[in-house]
Amino acid sequence: MDKVPMLAEGYERLTADLKTLRAERPKIVDAIEEARAHGDLSENAEYHAAKERQGQVEAMIGDIESKVTRAQIIDPASLSGDKIVFGATVTLLDDDDKPVKYQIVGETEADAASGRISFSSPLARALIGKNKGDEIEVTVPSGDKFYLVEKIEFI
């Protein structure tokens, strides 16, 4: 089984989500029992909705449990070096010398709008292993982009 790299806050968010979903289980069972008491199950919309929700919740619980058990928690503050690795916060200069800042995080933690990109994204894959001053080219859906690595931080 492959490890799933993530930051501590991503791990905490996953375990909180798991706790919430597990707490929802008894409520779903109660909803199924209540709907079953209404009689004919073949045309009972509440019953079918509750069963569908139960399936969704169980699938999400299984997915999150898998990620949590395979989690490899990485603390960026404990890292150092000249190369870009998982957890690094990188300041890049784009074609117009405009700085952009990204932190390389796990897939469950990614949020491009807040500058957190998944380690499996095209940009992160192009960045990992690079040093300050390196130029990178990355192909994204909008076309080819060029960046210069200006700063690497482990915060």
Tab-separated table of N, CA and C in Angstrom:
chain	number	residue	atom	x	y	z
A	1	MET	N	0.832	-1.189	0.000
A	1	MET	CA	0.000	0.000	0.000
A	1	MET	C	0.870	1.244	0.000
A	2	ASP	N	0.515	2.186	-0.840
A	2	ASP	CA	1.258	3.434	-0.925
A	2	ASP	C	0.880	4.356	0.229
A	3	LYS	N	1.882	5.072	0.713
A	3	LYS	CA	1.631	6.080	1.734
A	3	LYS	C	0.956	7.282	1.089
A	4	VAL	N	0.153	7.988	1.866
A	4	VAL	CA	-0.521	9.196	1.402
A	4	VAL	C	0.096	10.367	2.154
A	5	PRO	N	0.989	11.148	1.488
A	5	PRO	CA	1.603	12.268	2.189
A	5	PRO	C	0.603	13.386	2.436
A	6	MET	N	0.678	13.969	3.634
A	6	MET	CA	-0.193	15.097	3.970
A	6	MET	C	0.402	15.868	5.129
A	7	LEU	N	-0.043	17.094	5.267
A	7	LEU	CA	0.368	17.920	6.395
A	7	LEU	C	-0.498	17.557	7.597
A	8	ALA	N	-0.058	17.933	8.791
A	8	ALA	CA	-0.789	17.602	10.014
A	8	ALA	C	-2.204	18.167	9.993
A	9	GLU	N	-2.363	19.400	9.476
A	9	GLU	CA	-3.708	19.997	9.455
A	9	GLU	C	-4.640	19.243	8.503
A	10	GLY	N	-4.110	18.692	7.430
A	10	GLY	CA	-4.913	17.879	6.520
A	10	GLY	C	-5.352	16.587	7.185
A	11	TYR	N	-4.453	15.999	7.969
A	11	TYR	CA	-4.768	14.777	8.714
A	11	TYR	C	-5.868	15.053	9.739
A	12	GLU	N	-5.739	16.174	10.444
A	12	GLU	CA	-6.743	16.544	11.443
A	12	GLU	C	-8.105	16.783	10.798
A	13	ARG	N	-8.107	17.408	9.610
A	13	ARG	CA	-9.363	17.662	8.906
A	13	ARG	C	-10.010	16.337	8.487
A	14	LEU	N	-9.199	15.399	8.004
A	14	LEU	CA	-9.731	14.097	7.604
A	14	LEU	C	-10.320	13.347	8.801
A	15	THR	N	-9.610	13.345	9.926
A	15	THR	CA	-10.129	12.631	11.093
A	15	THR	C	-11.400	13.298	11.626
A	16	ALA	N	-11.496	14.623	11.523
A	16	ALA	CA	-12.726	15.314	11.941
A	16	ALA	C	-13.884	14.948	11.019
A	17	ASP	N	-13.609	14.889	9.702
A	17	ASP	CA	-14.640	14.478	8.745
A	17	ASP	C	-15.096	13.049	9.030
A	18	LEU	N	-14.152	12.184	9.351
A	18	LEU	CA	-14.469	10.792	9.650
A	18	LEU	C	-15.359	10.700	10.886
A	19	LYS	N	-15.044	11.477	11.910
A	19	LYS	CA	-15.841	11.483	13.138
A	19	LYS	C	-17.270	11.952	12.842
A	20	THR	N	-17.404	12.990	12.017
A	20	THR	CA	-18.720	13.515	11.655
A	20	THR	C	-19.544	12.469	10.893
A	21	LEU	N	-18.900	11.804	9.947
A	21	LEU	CA	-19.606	10.785	9.163
A	21	LEU	C	-20.021	9.594	10.027
A	22	ARG	N	-19.148	9.195	10.942
A	22	ARG	CA	-19.494	8.080	11.832
A	22	ARG	C	-20.663	8.458	12.744
A	23	ALA	N	-20.742	9.732	13.133
A	23	ALA	CA	-21.846	10.199	13.974
A	23	ALA	C	-23.158	10.228	13.191
A	24	GLU	N	-23.060	10.322	11.876
A	24	GLU	CA	-24.261	10.371	11.035
A	24	GLU	C	-24.879	8.983	10.847
A	25	ARG	N	-24.084	7.934	11.024
A	25	ARG	CA	-24.567	6.566	10.807
A	25	ARG	C	-25.862	6.248	11.567
A	26	PRO	N	-25.926	6.468	12.889
A	26	PRO	CA	-27.157	6.121	13.611
A	26	PRO	C	-28.377	6.919	13.136
A	27	LYS	N	-28.153	8.157	12.729
A	27	LYS	CA	-29.258	8.981	12.229
A	27	LYS	C	-29.830	8.390	10.946
A	28	ILE	N	-28.949	7.886	10.097
A	28	ILE	CA	-29.396	7.277	8.833
A	28	ILE	C	-30.171	6.001	9.121
A	29	VAL	N	-29.685	5.189	10.047
A	29	VAL	CA	-30.387	3.954	10.416
A	29	VAL	C	-31.780	4.291	10.947
A	30	ASP	N	-31.875	5.338	11.779
A	30	ASP	CA	-33.182	5.758	12.295
A	30	ASP	C	-34.105	6.197	11.159
A	31	ALA	N	-33.553	6.929	10.186
A	31	ALA	CA	-34.358	7.387	9.043
A	31	ALA	C	-34.841	6.201	8.219
A	32	ILE	N	-34.010	5.187	8.059
A	32	ILE	CA	-34.409	3.982	7.308
A	32	ILE	C	-35.523	3.258	8.052
A	33	GLU	N	-35.368	3.107	9.357
A	33	GLU	CA	-36.396	2.428	10.168
A	33	GLU	C	-37.724	3.183	10.116
A	34	GLU	N	-37.653	4.500	10.213
A	34	GLU	CA	-38.875	5.303	10.169
A	34	GLU	C	-39.558	5.175	8.810
A	35	ALA	N	-38.769	5.231	7.744
A	35	ALA	CA	-39.338	5.109	6.396
A	35	ALA	C	-39.895	3.715	6.168
A	36	ARG	N	-39.241	2.705	6.725
A	36	ARG	CA	-39.700	1.316	6.574
A	36	ARG	C	-41.055	1.140	7.268
A	37	ALA	N	-41.265	1.866	8.343
A	37	ALA	CA	-42.524	1.764	9.088
A	37	ALA	C	-43.703	2.337	8.300
A	38	HIS	N	-43.410	3.113	7.253
A	38	HIS	CA	-44.490	3.708	6.454
A	38	HIS	C	-45.127	2.727	5.495
A	39	GLY	N	-44.598	1.519	5.406
A	39	GLY	CA	-45.248	0.505	4.573
A	39	GLY	C	-44.473	0.157	3.326
A	40	ASP	N	-45.171	0.082	2.199
A	40	ASP	CA	-44.652	-0.385	0.909
A	40	ASP	C	-43.316	0.295	0.556
A	41	LEU	N	-42.245	-0.491	0.480
A	41	LEU	CA	-40.913	0.046	0.222
A	41	LEU	C	-40.673	0.358	-1.256
A	42	SER	N	-41.454	-0.256	-2.138
A	42	SER	CA	-41.208	-0.066	-3.575
A	42	SER	C	-41.485	1.368	-4.025
A	43	GLU	N	-42.391	2.056	-3.340
A	43	GLU	CA	-42.713	3.436	-3.724
A	43	GLU	C	-42.465	4.413	-2.568
A	44	ASN	N	-41.524	4.069	-1.718
A	44	ASN	CA	-41.246	4.871	-0.537
A	44	ASN	C	-39.983	5.709	-0.782
A	45	ALA	N	-40.180	6.978	-1.159
A	45	ALA	CA	-39.062	7.854	-1.521
A	45	ALA	C	-38.123	8.103	-0.345
A	46	GLU	N	-38.681	8.258	0.863
A	46	GLU	CA	-37.837	8.498	2.031
A	46	GLU	C	-36.899	7.323	2.282
A	47	TYR	N	-37.443	6.099	2.107
A	47	TYR	CA	-36.638	4.894	2.317
A	47	TYR	C	-35.483	4.843	1.314
A	48	HIS	N	-35.792	5.067	0.039
A	48	HIS	CA	-34.759	5.002	-1.001
A	48	HIS	C	-33.709	6.106	-0.817
A	49	ALA	N	-34.148	7.294	-0.408
A	49	ALA	CA	-33.204	8.392	-0.172
A	49	ALA	C	-32.287	8.059	1.007
A	50	ALA	N	-32.853	7.510	2.067
A	50	ALA	CA	-32.054	7.153	3.240
A	50	ALA	C	-31.061	6.041	2.911
A	51	LYS	N	-31.485	5.047	2.137
A	51	LYS	CA	-30.579	3.960	1.740
A	51	LYS	C	-29.460	4.495	0.844
A	52	GLU	N	-29.808	5.421	-0.051
A	52	GLU	CA	-28.790	6.008	-0.923
A	52	GLU	C	-27.779	6.805	-0.094
A	53	ARG	N	-28.274	7.580	0.853
A	53	ARG	CA	-27.378	8.352	1.724
A	53	ARG	C	-26.490	7.419	2.545
A	54	GLN	N	-27.048	6.319	2.998
A	54	GLN	CA	-26.267	5.344	3.751
A	54	GLN	C	-25.108	4.805	2.892
A	55	GLY	N	-25.376	4.508	1.650
A	55	GLY	CA	-24.334	4.030	0.740
A	55	GLY	C	-23.251	5.077	0.523
A	56	GLN	N	-23.677	6.330	0.357
A	56	GLN	CA	-22.708	7.411	0.163
A	56	GLN	C	-21.821	7.591	1.396
A	57	VAL	N	-22.437	7.597	2.568
A	57	VAL	CA	-21.692	7.785	3.811
A	57	VAL	C	-20.704	6.641	4.028
A	58	GLU	N	-21.143	5.412	3.796
A	58	GLU	CA	-20.248	4.265	3.977
A	58	GLU	C	-19.070	4.316	3.001
A	59	ALA	N	-19.324	4.748	1.768
A	59	ALA	CA	-18.244	4.868	0.784
A	59	ALA	C	-17.254	5.949	1.204
A	60	MET	N	-17.769	7.087	1.682
A	60	MET	CA	-16.880	8.169	2.132
A	60	MET	C	-16.074	7.736	3.354
A	61	ILE	N	-16.707	7.015	4.290
A	61	ILE	CA	-15.999	6.523	5.468
A	61	ILE	C	-14.872	5.584	5.051
A	62	GLY	N	-15.157	4.683	4.133
A	62	GLY	CA	-14.136	3.747	3.658
A	62	GLY	C	-12.969	4.470	3.003
A	63	ASP	N	-13.263	5.474	2.196
A	63	ASP	CA	-12.229	6.241	1.516
A	63	ASP	C	-11.352	6.995	2.520
A	64	ILE	N	-11.990	7.671	3.467
A	64	ILE	CA	-11.244	8.449	4.458
A	64	ILE	C	-10.437	7.527	5.372
A	65	GLU	N	-11.029	6.403	5.804
A	65	GLU	CA	-10.287	5.460	6.650
A	65	GLU	C	-9.036	4.961	5.936
A	66	SER	N	-9.159	4.694	4.651
A	66	SER	CA	-8.013	4.238	3.865
A	66	SER	C	-6.910	5.291	3.853
A	67	LYS	N	-7.286	6.548	3.626
A	67	LYS	CA	-6.298	7.635	3.602
A	67	LYS	C	-5.665	7.847	4.967
A	68	VAL	N	-6.470	7.774	6.025
A	68	VAL	CA	-5.960	7.999	7.376
A	68	VAL	C	-4.980	6.894	7.772
A	69	THR	N	-5.289	5.648	7.447
A	69	THR	CA	-4.399	4.554	7.834
A	69	THR	C	-3.105	4.567	7.027
A	70	ARG	N	-3.135	5.126	5.824
A	70	ARG	CA	-1.930	5.192	4.989
A	70	ARG	C	-1.235	6.547	5.072
A	71	ALA	N	-1.701	7.421	5.950
A	71	ALA	CA	-1.177	8.785	6.039
A	71	ALA	C	0.289	8.813	6.449
A	72	GLN	N	1.032	9.642	5.758
A	72	GLN	CA	2.415	9.936	6.123
A	72	GLN	C	2.433	11.437	6.400
A	73	ILE	N	2.423	11.785	7.676
A	73	ILE	CA	2.314	13.189	8.069
A	73	ILE	C	3.687	13.839	7.983
A	74	ILE	N	3.740	14.941	7.256
A	74	ILE	CA	4.987	15.656	7.041
A	74	ILE	C	4.855	17.063	7.607
A	75	ASP	N	5.821	17.446	8.424
A	75	ASP	CA	5.861	18.778	9.014
A	75	ASP	C	6.874	19.610	8.230
A	76	PRO	N	6.405	20.592	7.445
A	76	PRO	CA	7.329	21.388	6.634
A	76	PRO	C	8.404	22.104	7.463
A	77	ALA	N	8.076	22.478	8.694
A	77	ALA	CA	9.039	23.196	9.532
A	77	ALA	C	10.246	22.323	9.883
A	78	SER	N	10.085	21.000	9.794
A	78	SER	CA	11.200	20.105	10.115
A	78	SER	C	12.071	19.831	8.890
A	79	LEU	N	11.672	20.360	7.740
A	79	LEU	CA	12.422	20.141	6.504
A	79	LEU	C	13.393	21.288	6.266
A	80	SER	N	14.396	21.015	5.462
A	80	SER	CA	15.326	22.064	5.054
A	80	SER	C	15.994	21.617	3.771
A	81	GLY	N	16.763	22.490	3.196
A	81	GLY	CA	17.493	22.133	1.994
A	81	GLY	C	17.285	23.147	0.887
A	82	ASP	N	17.913	22.856	-0.246
A	82	ASP	CA	17.866	23.757	-1.394
A	82	ASP	C	16.880	23.303	-2.451
A	83	LYS	N	16.390	22.072	-2.337
A	83	LYS	CA	15.490	21.527	-3.359
A	83	LYS	C	14.031	21.643	-2.921
A	84	ILE	N	13.166	21.755	-3.907
A	84	ILE	CA	11.723	21.795	-3.652
A	84	ILE	C	11.249	20.370	-3.398
A	85	VAL	N	10.557	20.191	-2.261
A	85	VAL	CA	10.000	18.891	-1.889
A	85	VAL	C	8.572	19.103	-1.379
A	86	PHE	N	7.892	18.000	-1.085
A	86	PHE	CA	6.551	18.063	-0.518
A	86	PHE	C	6.582	18.939	0.731
A	87	GLY	N	5.618	19.831	0.865
A	87	GLY	CA	5.507	20.710	2.029
A	87	GLY	C	6.184	22.055	1.852
A	88	ALA	N	7.037	22.179	0.847
A	88	ALA	CA	7.747	23.441	0.627
A	88	ALA	C	6.780	24.525	0.153
A	89	THR	N	7.059	25.749	0.560
A	89	THR	CA	6.336	26.911	0.045
A	89	THR	C	7.286	27.597	-0.927
A	90	VAL	N	6.831	27.763	-2.151
A	90	VAL	CA	7.686	28.227	-3.239
A	90	VAL	C	7.150	29.536	-3.794
A	91	THR	N	8.030	30.513	-3.946
A	91	THR	CA	7.679	31.762	-4.612
A	91	THR	C	8.267	31.708	-6.013
A	92	LEU	N	7.398	31.879	-7.001
A	92	LEU	CA	7.798	31.823	-8.399
A	92	LEU	C	7.578	33.174	-9.056
A	93	LEU	N	8.344	33.446	-10.079
A	93	LEU	CA	8.102	34.616	-10.912
A	93	LEU	C	7.558	34.116	-12.240
A	94	ASP	N	6.416	34.673	-12.666
A	94	ASP	CA	5.846	34.259	-13.943
A	94	ASP	C	6.464	35.062	-15.084
A	95	ASP	N	5.905	34.921	-16.291
A	95	ASP	CA	6.446	35.594	-17.477
A	95	ASP	C	6.550	37.107	-17.311
A	96	ASP	N	5.646	37.697	-16.515
A	96	ASP	CA	5.626	39.148	-16.312
A	96	ASP	C	6.385	39.568	-15.056
A	97	ASP	N	7.219	38.677	-14.510
A	97	ASP	CA	7.951	38.904	-13.259
A	97	ASP	C	7.022	39.201	-12.091
A	98	LYS	N	5.804	38.679	-12.156
A	98	LYS	CA	4.844	38.827	-11.074
A	98	LYS	C	5.016	37.620	-10.142
A	99	PRO	N	5.239	37.857	-8.829
A	99	PRO	CA	5.440	36.717	-7.926
A	99	PRO	C	4.130	35.968	-7.638
A	100	VAL	N	4.224	34.653	-7.627
A	100	VAL	CA	3.115	33.791	-7.215
A	100	VAL	C	3.678	32.806	-6.198
A	101	LYS	N	2.871	32.499	-5.185
A	101	LYS	CA	3.351	31.658	-4.087
A	101	LYS	C	2.469	30.422	-3.964
A	102	TYR	N	3.106	29.258	-3.875
A	102	TYR	CA	2.385	27.992	-3.734
A	102	TYR	C	3.035	27.137	-2.660
A	103	GLN	N	2.198	26.375	-1.963
A	103	GLN	CA	2.712	25.356	-1.055
A	103	GLN	C	2.309	24.011	-1.643
A	104	ILE	N	3.234	23.072	-1.664
A	104	ILE	CA	2.969	21.742	-2.213
A	104	ILE	C	2.427	20.877	-1.080
A	105	VAL	N	1.199	20.408	-1.247
A	105	VAL	CA	0.481	19.683	-0.191
A	105	VAL	C	-0.094	18.382	-0.737
A	106	GLY	N	-0.764	17.632	0.129
A	106	GLY	CA	-1.412	16.386	-0.264
A	106	GLY	C	-2.662	16.641	-1.090
A	107	GLU	N	-3.116	15.587	-1.757
A	107	GLU	CA	-4.272	15.720	-2.657
A	107	GLU	C	-5.532	16.174	-1.926
A	108	THR	N	-5.722	15.721	-0.696
A	108	THR	CA	-6.936	16.093	0.046
A	108	THR	C	-6.883	17.519	0.573
A	109	GLU	N	-5.699	18.124	0.575
A	109	GLU	CA	-5.521	19.463	1.130
A	109	GLU	C	-5.459	20.552	0.066
A	110	ALA	N	-5.384	20.152	-1.181
A	110	ALA	CA	-5.173	21.105	-2.269
A	110	ALA	C	-6.318	22.104	-2.381
A	111	ASP	N	-5.947	23.362	-2.586
A	111	ASP	CA	-6.889	24.452	-2.813
A	111	ASP	C	-6.123	25.534	-3.560
A	112	ALA	N	-6.176	25.484	-4.871
A	112	ALA	CA	-5.379	26.395	-5.705
A	112	ALA	C	-5.690	27.859	-5.401
A	113	ALA	N	-6.930	28.155	-5.055
A	113	ALA	CA	-7.313	29.541	-4.776
A	113	ALA	C	-6.551	30.104	-3.579
A	114	SER	N	-6.188	29.235	-2.626
A	114	SER	CA	-5.425	29.705	-1.468
A	114	SER	C	-3.940	29.372	-1.587
A	115	GLY	N	-3.498	29.001	-2.792
A	115	GLY	CA	-2.077	28.778	-3.034
A	115	GLY	C	-1.554	27.442	-2.566
A	116	ARG	N	-2.435	26.458	-2.399
A	116	ARG	CA	-2.021	25.119	-1.977
A	116	ARG	C	-2.281	24.162	-3.138
A	117	ILE	N	-1.212	23.628	-3.715
A	117	ILE	CA	-1.359	22.749	-4.872
A	117	ILE	C	-0.966	21.323	-4.514
A	118	SER	N	-1.670	20.371	-5.087
A	118	SER	CA	-1.407	18.963	-4.856
A	118	SER	C	-0.062	18.569	-5.444
A	119	PHE	N	0.646	17.696	-4.733
A	119	PHE	CA	1.941	17.222	-5.212
A	119	PHE	C	1.831	16.469	-6.535
A	120	SER	N	0.621	16.039	-6.892
A	120	SER	CA	0.434	15.311	-8.146
A	120	SER	C	-0.015	16.223	-9.294
A	121	SER	N	-0.175	17.530	-9.026
A	121	SER	CA	-0.581	18.467	-10.079
A	121	SER	C	0.591	18.682	-11.041
A	122	PRO	N	0.289	19.082	-12.286
A	122	PRO	CA	1.365	19.303	-13.261
A	122	PRO	C	2.413	20.316	-12.775
A	123	LEU	N	1.977	21.391	-12.142
A	123	LEU	CA	2.916	22.406	-11.666
A	123	LEU	C	3.808	21.842	-10.560
A	124	ALA	N	3.218	21.163	-9.585
A	124	ALA	CA	4.009	20.605	-8.484
A	124	ALA	C	4.990	19.558	-8.994
A	125	ARG	N	4.548	18.715	-9.924
A	125	ARG	CA	5.461	17.705	-10.479
A	125	ARG	C	6.640	18.362	-11.188
A	126	ALA	N	6.387	19.499	-11.837
A	126	ALA	CA	7.470	20.214	-12.517
A	126	ALA	C	8.404	20.885	-11.503
A	127	LEU	N	7.874	21.271	-10.341
A	127	LEU	CA	8.662	21.980	-9.329
A	127	LEU	C	9.523	21.055	-8.468
A	128	ILE	N	9.000	19.897	-8.108
A	128	ILE	CA	9.697	19.011	-7.170
A	128	ILE	C	11.081	18.647	-7.709
A	129	GLY	N	12.069	18.862	-6.860
A	129	GLY	CA	13.451	18.568	-7.220
A	129	GLY	C	14.216	19.758	-7.776
A	130	LYS	N	13.530	20.858	-8.031
A	130	LYS	CA	14.187	22.049	-8.582
A	130	LYS	C	14.798	22.879	-7.450
A	131	ASN	N	15.727	23.759	-7.814
A	131	ASN	CA	16.427	24.632	-6.869
A	131	ASN	C	16.064	26.085	-7.136
A	132	LYS	N	16.454	26.950	-6.199
A	132	LYS	CA	16.279	28.387	-6.378
A	132	LYS	C	17.058	28.814	-7.623
A	133	GLY	N	16.438	29.628	-8.460
A	133	GLY	CA	17.071	30.107	-9.690
A	133	GLY	C	16.775	29.250	-10.903
A	134	ASP	N	16.196	28.059	-10.712
A	134	ASP	CA	15.854	27.192	-11.848
A	134	ASP	C	14.646	27.747	-12.589
A	135	GLU	N	14.649	27.546	-13.890
A	135	GLU	CA	13.489	27.899	-14.706
A	135	GLU	C	12.732	26.619	-14.992
A	136	ILE	N	11.405	26.728	-14.944
A	136	ILE	CA	10.597	25.555	-15.253
A	136	ILE	C	9.566	25.912	-16.308
A	137	GLU	N	9.204	24.897	-17.064
A	137	GLU	CA	8.130	25.029	-18.042
A	137	GLU	C	7.101	23.975	-17.691
A	138	VAL	N	5.860	24.368	-17.626
A	138	VAL	CA	4.800	23.425	-17.291
A	138	VAL	C	3.653	23.603	-18.280
A	139	THR	N	3.123	22.475	-18.735
A	139	THR	CA	1.990	22.505	-19.647
A	139	THR	C	0.719	22.343	-18.826
A	140	VAL	N	-0.123	23.351	-18.898
A	140	VAL	CA	-1.407	23.351	-18.196
A	140	VAL	C	-2.507	23.491	-19.240
A	141	PRO	N	-3.760	23.266	-18.860
A	141	PRO	CA	-4.836	23.347	-19.841
A	141	PRO	C	-4.866	24.648	-20.649
A	142	SER	N	-4.417	25.758	-20.034
A	142	SER	CA	-4.450	27.037	-20.753
A	142	SER	C	-3.217	27.239	-21.635
A	143	GLY	N	-2.297	26.275	-21.640
A	143	GLY	CA	-1.109	26.369	-22.487
A	143	GLY	C	0.162	26.199	-21.679
A	144	ASP	N	1.308	26.512	-22.301
A	144	ASP	CA	2.590	26.391	-21.622
A	144	ASP	C	2.850	27.620	-20.763
A	145	LYS	N	3.328	27.381	-19.545
A	145	LYS	CA	3.673	28.472	-18.625
A	145	LYS	C	5.143	28.316	-18.247
A	146	PHE	N	5.803	29.452	-18.069
A	146	PHE	CA	7.204	29.467	-17.676
A	146	PHE	C	7.337	30.196	-16.352
A	147	TYR	N	8.133	29.634	-15.450
A	147	TYR	CA	8.342	30.234	-14.139
A	147	TYR	C	9.823	30.189	-13.786
A	148	LEU	N	10.212	31.114	-12.924
A	148	LEU	CA	11.543	31.133	-12.337
A	148	LEU	C	11.374	30.938	-10.842
A	149	VAL	N	12.098	29.977	-10.265
A	149	VAL	CA	12.012	29.729	-8.831
A	149	VAL	C	12.775	30.841	-8.114
A	150	GLU	N	12.032	31.683	-7.379
A	150	GLU	CA	12.661	32.813	-6.686
A	150	GLU	C	13.044	32.473	-5.249
A	151	LYS	N	12.156	31.727	-4.541
A	151	LYS	CA	12.418	31.456	-3.133
A	151	LYS	C	11.789	30.126	-2.738
A	152	ILE	N	12.487	29.364	-1.875
A	152	ILE	CA	11.986	28.105	-1.327
A	152	ILE	C	11.998	28.235	0.185
A	153	GLU	N	10.811	28.011	0.797
A	153	GLU	CA	10.694	28.127	2.252
A	153	GLU	C	10.072	26.860	2.805
A	154	PHE	N	10.403	26.555	4.038
A	154	PHE	CA	9.807	25.424	4.739
A	154	PHE	C	9.141	25.962	5.996
A	155	ILE	N	7.877	26.400	5.827
A	155	ILE	CA	7.150	27.034	6.943
A	155	ILE	C	5.862	26.297	7.241
